[in-house]
Amino acid sequence: MNEIVLSVTGMTCGGCVNSVTRVLTALPGVQTADVTLTPGQARVTYDPARVARAAMVQAIVDAGFGVTD
């Protein structure tokens, strides 16, 4: 398992945190997603053979948020 920290923009409340957590954990290969409102991060534990960073970023964007490098 690998771990990545994504900087998520556009989250303003606990509901946003829940939404990002839900879309990330729904991806095959994501084991855990620890999303925090401040400082706007998602710490994701995942299997790189099953899911790519691009898929995680796309899931967050599709949910209405942004990801910065």
PDB file of N, CA and C in Angstrom:
ATOM      1  N   MET A   1       0.834  -1.187   0.000  1.00  0.00           N
ATOM      2  CA  MET A   1       0.000   0.000   0.000  1.00  0.00           C
ATOM      3  C   MET A   1       0.880   1.252   0.000  1.00  0.00           C
ATOM      4  N   ASN A   2       0.425   2.250  -0.726  1.00  0.00           N
ATOM      5  CA  ASN A   2       1.096   3.551  -0.764  1.00  0.00           C
ATOM      6  C   ASN A   2       0.217   4.578  -0.080  1.00  0.00           C
ATOM      7  N   GLU A   3       0.818   5.718   0.245  1.00  0.00           N
ATOM      8  CA  GLU A   3       0.049   6.817   0.824  1.00  0.00           C
ATOM      9  C   GLU A   3       0.352   8.079   0.040  1.00  0.00           C
ATOM     10  N   ILE A   4      -0.691   8.866  -0.197  1.00  0.00           N
ATOM     11  CA  ILE A   4      -0.550  10.133  -0.910  1.00  0.00           C
ATOM     12  C   ILE A   4      -1.360  11.173  -0.156  1.00  0.00           C
ATOM     13  N   VAL A   5      -0.886  12.420  -0.197  1.00  0.00           N
ATOM     14  CA  VAL A   5      -1.639  13.527   0.383  1.00  0.00           C
ATOM     15  C   VAL A   5      -2.019  14.460  -0.757  1.00  0.00           C
ATOM     16  N   LEU A   6      -3.316  14.650  -0.928  1.00  0.00           N
ATOM     17  CA  LEU A   6      -3.838  15.543  -1.966  1.00  0.00           C
ATOM     18  C   LEU A   6      -4.355  16.821  -1.307  1.00  0.00           C
ATOM     19  N   SER A   7      -4.032  17.972  -1.875  1.00  0.00           N
ATOM     20  CA  SER A   7      -4.550  19.245  -1.385  1.00  0.00           C
ATOM     21  C   SER A   7      -5.874  19.514  -2.086  1.00  0.00           C
ATOM     22  N   VAL A   8      -6.952  19.538  -1.303  1.00  0.00           N
ATOM     23  CA  VAL A   8      -8.303  19.677  -1.852  1.00  0.00           C
ATOM     24  C   VAL A   8      -8.797  21.097  -1.614  1.00  0.00           C
ATOM     25  N   THR A   9      -9.309  21.727  -2.666  1.00  0.00           N
ATOM     26  CA  THR A   9      -9.834  23.088  -2.559  1.00  0.00           C
ATOM     27  C   THR A   9     -11.357  23.061  -2.684  1.00  0.00           C
ATOM     28  N   GLY A  10     -11.994  24.084  -2.117  1.00  0.00           N
ATOM     29  CA  GLY A  10     -13.437  24.234  -2.257  1.00  0.00           C
ATOM     30  C   GLY A  10     -14.249  23.608  -1.150  1.00  0.00           C
ATOM     31  N   MET A  11     -13.612  22.972  -0.173  1.00  0.00           N
ATOM     32  CA  MET A  11     -14.368  22.390   0.943  1.00  0.00           C
ATOM     33  C   MET A  11     -14.650  23.483   1.960  1.00  0.00           C
ATOM     34  N   THR A  12     -15.914  23.573   2.398  1.00  0.00           N
ATOM     35  CA  THR A  12     -16.294  24.632   3.340  1.00  0.00           C
ATOM     36  C   THR A  12     -16.963  24.112   4.604  1.00  0.00           C
ATOM     37  N   CYS A  13     -17.265  22.804   4.660  1.00  0.00           N
ATOM     38  CA  CYS A  13     -17.994  22.295   5.820  1.00  0.00           C
ATOM     39  C   CYS A  13     -17.759  20.791   5.980  1.00  0.00           C
ATOM     40  N   GLY A  14     -18.321  20.247   7.036  1.00  0.00           N
ATOM     41  CA  GLY A  14     -18.210  18.821   7.281  1.00  0.00           C
ATOM     42  C   GLY A  14     -18.857  17.980   6.201  1.00  0.00           C
ATOM     43  N   GLY A  15     -19.902  18.506   5.578  1.00  0.00           N
ATOM     44  CA  GLY A  15     -20.551  17.784   4.487  1.00  0.00           C
ATOM     45  C   GLY A  15     -19.612  17.620   3.301  1.00  0.00           C
ATOM     46  N   CYS A  16     -18.796  18.639   3.056  1.00  0.00           N
ATOM     47  CA  CYS A  16     -17.803  18.557   1.980  1.00  0.00           C
ATOM     48  C   CYS A  16     -16.783  17.471   2.286  1.00  0.00           C
ATOM     49  N   VAL A  17     -16.331  17.439   3.523  1.00  0.00           N
ATOM     50  CA  VAL A  17     -15.369  16.423   3.955  1.00  0.00           C
ATOM     51  C   VAL A  17     -15.962  15.034   3.734  1.00  0.00           C
ATOM     52  N   ASN A  18     -17.219  14.862   4.117  1.00  0.00           N
ATOM     53  CA  ASN A  18     -17.897  13.574   3.931  1.00  0.00           C
ATOM     54  C   ASN A  18     -18.009  13.210   2.462  1.00  0.00           C
ATOM     55  N   SER A  19     -18.305  14.179   1.622  1.00  0.00           N
ATOM     56  CA  SER A  19     -18.436  13.919   0.185  1.00  0.00           C
ATOM     57  C   SER A  19     -17.113  13.451  -0.414  1.00  0.00           C
ATOM     58  N   VAL A  20     -16.029  14.139  -0.085  1.00  0.00           N
ATOM     59  CA  VAL A  20     -14.716  13.768  -0.614  1.00  0.00           C
ATOM     60  C   VAL A  20     -14.316  12.391  -0.093  1.00  0.00           C
ATOM     61  N   THR A  21     -14.558  12.149   1.199  1.00  0.00           N
ATOM     62  CA  THR A  21     -14.250  10.835   1.772  1.00  0.00           C
ATOM     63  C   THR A  21     -15.015   9.744   1.047  1.00  0.00           C
ATOM     64  N   ARG A  22     -16.291   9.981   0.794  1.00  0.00           N
ATOM     65  CA  ARG A  22     -17.156   8.988   0.149  1.00  0.00           C
ATOM     66  C   ARG A  22     -16.699   8.667  -1.273  1.00  0.00           C
ATOM     67  N   VAL A  23     -16.369   9.691  -2.071  1.00  0.00           N
ATOM     68  CA  VAL A  23     -15.966   9.414  -3.455  1.00  0.00           C
ATOM     69  C   VAL A  23     -14.611   8.717  -3.525  1.00  0.00           C
ATOM     70  N   LEU A  24     -13.732   9.048  -2.592  1.00  0.00           N
ATOM     71  CA  LEU A  24     -12.415   8.395  -2.602  1.00  0.00           C
ATOM     72  C   LEU A  24     -12.517   6.933  -2.169  1.00  0.00           C
ATOM     73  N   THR A  25     -13.241   6.676  -1.091  1.00  0.00           N
ATOM     74  CA  THR A  25     -13.325   5.298  -0.603  1.00  0.00           C
ATOM     75  C   THR A  25     -14.145   4.413  -1.527  1.00  0.00           C
ATOM     76  N   ALA A  26     -14.915   4.999  -2.432  1.00  0.00           N
ATOM     77  CA  ALA A  26     -15.681   4.205  -3.402  1.00  0.00           C
ATOM     78  C   ALA A  26     -14.794   3.673  -4.528  1.00  0.00           C
ATOM     79  N   LEU A  27     -13.605   4.237  -4.680  1.00  0.00           N
ATOM     80  CA  LEU A  27     -12.709   3.794  -5.754  1.00  0.00           C
ATOM     81  C   LEU A  27     -12.077   2.449  -5.405  1.00  0.00           C
ATOM     82  N   PRO A  28     -12.070   1.524  -6.361  1.00  0.00           N
ATOM     83  CA  PRO A  28     -11.389   0.248  -6.118  1.00  0.00           C
ATOM     84  C   PRO A  28      -9.902   0.496  -5.882  1.00  0.00           C
ATOM     85  N   GLY A  29      -9.374  -0.088  -4.835  1.00  0.00           N
ATOM     86  CA  GLY A  29      -7.963   0.077  -4.527  1.00  0.00           C
ATOM     87  C   GLY A  29      -7.680   1.076  -3.427  1.00  0.00           C
ATOM     88  N   VAL A  30      -8.678   1.906  -3.076  1.00  0.00           N
ATOM     89  CA  VAL A  30      -8.490   2.850  -1.971  1.00  0.00           C
ATOM     90  C   VAL A  30      -8.861   2.140  -0.677  1.00  0.00           C
ATOM     91  N   GLN A  31      -7.889   2.077   0.236  1.00  0.00           N
ATOM     92  CA  GLN A  31      -8.134   1.416   1.517  1.00  0.00           C
ATOM     93  C   GLN A  31      -8.734   2.387   2.524  1.00  0.00           C
ATOM     94  N   THR A  32      -8.106   3.563   2.674  1.00  0.00           N
ATOM     95  CA  THR A  32      -8.622   4.572   3.598  1.00  0.00           C
ATOM     96  C   THR A  32      -8.449   5.954   2.995  1.00  0.00           C
ATOM     97  N   ALA A  33      -9.313   6.872   3.428  1.00  0.00           N
ATOM     98  CA  ALA A  33      -9.198   8.279   3.044  1.00  0.00           C
ATOM     99  C   ALA A  33      -9.492   9.109   4.284  1.00  0.00           C
ATOM    100  N   ASP A  34      -8.486   9.815   4.763  1.00  0.00           N
ATOM    101  CA  ASP A  34      -8.632  10.688   5.928  1.00  0.00           C
ATOM    102  C   ASP A  34      -8.640  12.117   5.406  1.00  0.00           C
ATOM    103  N   VAL A  35      -9.832  12.706   5.361  1.00  0.00           N
ATOM    104  CA  VAL A  35      -9.999  14.041   4.778  1.00  0.00           C
ATOM    105  C   VAL A  35     -10.209  15.049   5.899  1.00  0.00           C
ATOM    106  N   THR A  36      -9.457  16.160   5.835  1.00  0.00           N
ATOM    107  CA  THR A  36      -9.582  17.213   6.838  1.00  0.00           C
ATOM    108  C   THR A  36      -9.945  18.535   6.171  1.00  0.00           C
ATOM    109  N   LEU A  37     -10.847  19.264   6.822  1.00  0.00           N
ATOM    110  CA  LEU A  37     -11.288  20.557   6.298  1.00  0.00           C
ATOM    111  C   LEU A  37     -10.147  21.573   6.347  1.00  0.00           C
ATOM    112  N   THR A  38      -9.451  21.605   7.477  1.00  0.00           N
ATOM    113  CA  THR A  38      -8.301  22.487   7.628  1.00  0.00           C
ATOM    114  C   THR A  38      -7.093  21.616   7.874  1.00  0.00           C
ATOM    115  N   PRO A  39      -6.151  21.584   6.996  1.00  0.00           N
ATOM    116  CA  PRO A  39      -5.847  22.523   5.915  1.00  0.00           C
ATOM    117  C   PRO A  39      -6.369  22.121   4.537  1.00  0.00           C
ATOM    118  N   GLY A  40      -7.409  21.348   4.433  1.00  0.00           N
ATOM    119  CA  GLY A  40      -7.935  20.967   3.123  1.00  0.00           C
ATOM    120  C   GLY A  40      -7.114  19.893   2.468  1.00  0.00           C
ATOM    121  N   GLN A  41      -6.998  18.761   3.163  1.00  0.00           N
ATOM    122  CA  GLN A  41      -6.182  17.675   2.641  1.00  0.00           C
ATOM    123  C   GLN A  41      -6.917  16.352   2.689  1.00  0.00           C
ATOM    124  N   ALA A  42      -6.518  15.472   1.785  1.00  0.00           N
ATOM    125  CA  ALA A  42      -7.002  14.093   1.793  1.00  0.00           C
ATOM    126  C   ALA A  42      -5.767  13.197   1.840  1.00  0.00           C
ATOM    127  N   ARG A  43      -5.622  12.459   2.937  1.00  0.00           N
ATOM    128  CA  ARG A  43      -4.517  11.501   3.078  1.00  0.00           C
ATOM    129  C   ARG A  43      -5.098  10.141   2.716  1.00  0.00           C
ATOM    130  N   VAL A  44      -4.630   9.584   1.599  1.00  0.00           N
ATOM    131  CA  VAL A  44      -5.228   8.379   1.036  1.00  0.00           C
ATOM    132  C   VAL A  44      -4.231   7.222   1.064  1.00  0.00           C
ATOM    133  N   THR A  45      -4.666   6.096   1.605  1.00  0.00           N
ATOM    134  CA  THR A  45      -3.889   4.861   1.547  1.00  0.00           C
ATOM    135  C   THR A  45      -4.504   4.017   0.442  1.00  0.00           C
ATOM    136  N   TYR A  46      -3.677   3.604  -0.524  1.00  0.00           N
ATOM    137  CA  TYR A  46      -4.228   2.959  -1.716  1.00  0.00           C
ATOM    138  C   TYR A  46      -3.256   1.936  -2.296  1.00  0.00           C
ATOM    139  N   ASP A  47      -3.791   1.080  -3.148  1.00  0.00           N
ATOM    140  CA  ASP A  47      -3.012   0.078  -3.868  1.00  0.00           C
ATOM    141  C   ASP A  47      -2.720   0.643  -5.263  1.00  0.00           C
ATOM    142  N   PRO A  48      -1.461   1.004  -5.549  1.00  0.00           N
ATOM    143  CA  PRO A  48      -1.149   1.625  -6.837  1.00  0.00           C
ATOM    144  C   PRO A  48      -1.383   0.702  -8.036  1.00  0.00           C
ATOM    145  N   ALA A  49      -1.501  -0.586  -7.804  1.00  0.00           N
ATOM    146  CA  ALA A  49      -1.790  -1.508  -8.899  1.00  0.00           C
ATOM    147  C   ALA A  49      -3.275  -1.463  -9.279  1.00  0.00           C
ATOM    148  N   ARG A  50      -4.103  -0.871  -8.412  1.00  0.00           N
ATOM    149  CA  ARG A  50      -5.548  -0.855  -8.668  1.00  0.00           C
ATOM    150  C   ARG A  50      -6.120   0.524  -8.933  1.00  0.00           C
ATOM    151  N   VAL A  51      -5.440   1.579  -8.469  1.00  0.00           N
ATOM    152  CA  VAL A  51      -5.969   2.931  -8.671  1.00  0.00           C
ATOM    153  C   VAL A  51      -4.806   3.905  -8.826  1.00  0.00           C
ATOM    154  N   ALA A  52      -4.970   4.848  -9.743  1.00  0.00           N
ATOM    155  CA  ALA A  52      -3.937   5.853 -10.017  1.00  0.00           C
ATOM    156  C   ALA A  52      -4.311   7.184  -9.375  1.00  0.00           C
ATOM    157  N   ARG A  53      -3.306   8.028  -9.180  1.00  0.00           N
ATOM    158  CA  ARG A  53      -3.548   9.365  -8.626  1.00  0.00           C
ATOM    159  C   ARG A  53      -4.565  10.121  -9.483  1.00  0.00           C
ATOM    160  N   ALA A  54      -4.444   9.981 -10.798  1.00  0.00           N
ATOM    161  CA  ALA A  54      -5.352  10.686 -11.707  1.00  0.00           C
ATOM    162  C   ALA A  54      -6.812  10.308 -11.456  1.00  0.00           C
ATOM    163  N   ALA A  55      -7.072   9.054 -11.144  1.00  0.00           N
ATOM    164  CA  ALA A  55      -8.445   8.619 -10.867  1.00  0.00           C
ATOM    165  C   ALA A  55      -8.961   9.228  -9.573  1.00  0.00           C
ATOM    166  N   MET A  56      -8.085   9.356  -8.578  1.00  0.00           N
ATOM    167  CA  MET A  56      -8.491   9.982  -7.315  1.00  0.00           C
ATOM    168  C   MET A  56      -8.794  11.462  -7.528  1.00  0.00           C
ATOM    169  N   VAL A  57      -7.917  12.133  -8.279  1.00  0.00           N
ATOM    170  CA  VAL A  57      -8.137  13.549  -8.578  1.00  0.00           C
ATOM    171  C   VAL A  57      -9.443  13.729  -9.344  1.00  0.00           C
ATOM    172  N   GLN A  58      -9.692  12.886 -10.336  1.00  0.00           N
ATOM    173  CA  GLN A  58     -10.915  13.003 -11.132  1.00  0.00           C
ATOM    174  C   GLN A  58     -12.158  12.790 -10.278  1.00  0.00           C
ATOM    175  N   ALA A  59     -12.118  11.846  -9.343  1.00  0.00           N
ATOM    176  CA  ALA A  59     -13.257  11.602  -8.457  1.00  0.00           C
ATOM    177  C   ALA A  59     -13.552  12.840  -7.612  1.00  0.00           C
ATOM    178  N   ILE A  60     -12.512  13.492  -7.129  1.00  0.00           N
ATOM    179  CA  ILE A  60     -12.693  14.708  -6.321  1.00  0.00           C
ATOM    180  C   ILE A  60     -13.267  15.832  -7.172  1.00  0.00           C
ATOM    181  N   VAL A  61     -12.733  16.011  -8.378  1.00  0.00           N
ATOM    182  CA  VAL A  61     -13.216  17.047  -9.298  1.00  0.00           C
ATOM    183  C   VAL A  61     -14.668  16.785  -9.683  1.00  0.00           C
ATOM    184  N   ASP A  62     -14.996  15.529  -9.970  1.00  0.00           N
ATOM    185  CA  ASP A  62     -16.373  15.172 -10.332  1.00  0.00           C
ATOM    186  C   ASP A  62     -17.341  15.462  -9.189  1.00  0.00           C
ATOM    187  N   ALA A  63     -16.843  15.436  -7.945  1.00  0.00           N
ATOM    188  CA  ALA A  63     -17.685  15.724  -6.791  1.00  0.00           C
ATOM    189  C   ALA A  63     -17.837  17.229  -6.563  1.00  0.00           C
ATOM    190  N   GLY A  64     -17.150  18.041  -7.363  1.00  0.00           N
ATOM    191  CA  GLY A  64     -17.319  19.485  -7.282  1.00  0.00           C
ATOM    192  C   GLY A  64     -16.226  20.236  -6.549  1.00  0.00           C
ATOM    193  N   PHE A  65     -15.102  19.589  -6.320  1.00  0.00           N
ATOM    194  CA  PHE A  65     -13.998  20.226  -5.604  1.00  0.00           C
ATOM    195  C   PHE A  65     -12.779  20.283  -6.503  1.00  0.00           C
ATOM    196  N   GLY A  66     -11.719  20.897  -6.024  1.00  0.00           N
ATOM    197  CA  GLY A  66     -10.504  21.011  -6.808  1.00  0.00           C
ATOM    198  C   GLY A  66      -9.348  20.329  -6.102  1.00  0.00           C
ATOM    199  N   VAL A  67      -8.288  20.071  -6.855  1.00  0.00           N
ATOM    200  CA  VAL A  67      -7.054  19.495  -6.299  1.00  0.00           C
ATOM    201  C   VAL A  67      -5.902  20.324  -6.826  1.00  0.00           C
ATOM    202  N   THR A  68      -5.039  20.771  -5.916  1.00  0.00           N
ATOM    203  CA  THR A  68      -3.837  21.519  -6.315  1.00  0.00           C
ATOM    204  C   THR A  68      -2.617  20.664  -6.034  1.00  0.00           C
ATOM    205  N   ASP A  69      -1.575  20.885  -6.785  1.00  0.00           N
ATOM    206  CA  ASP A  69      -0.331  20.134  -6.583  1.00  0.00           C
ATOM    207  C   ASP A  69       0.493  20.705  -5.455  1.00  0.00           C
TER     208      ASP A  69
END
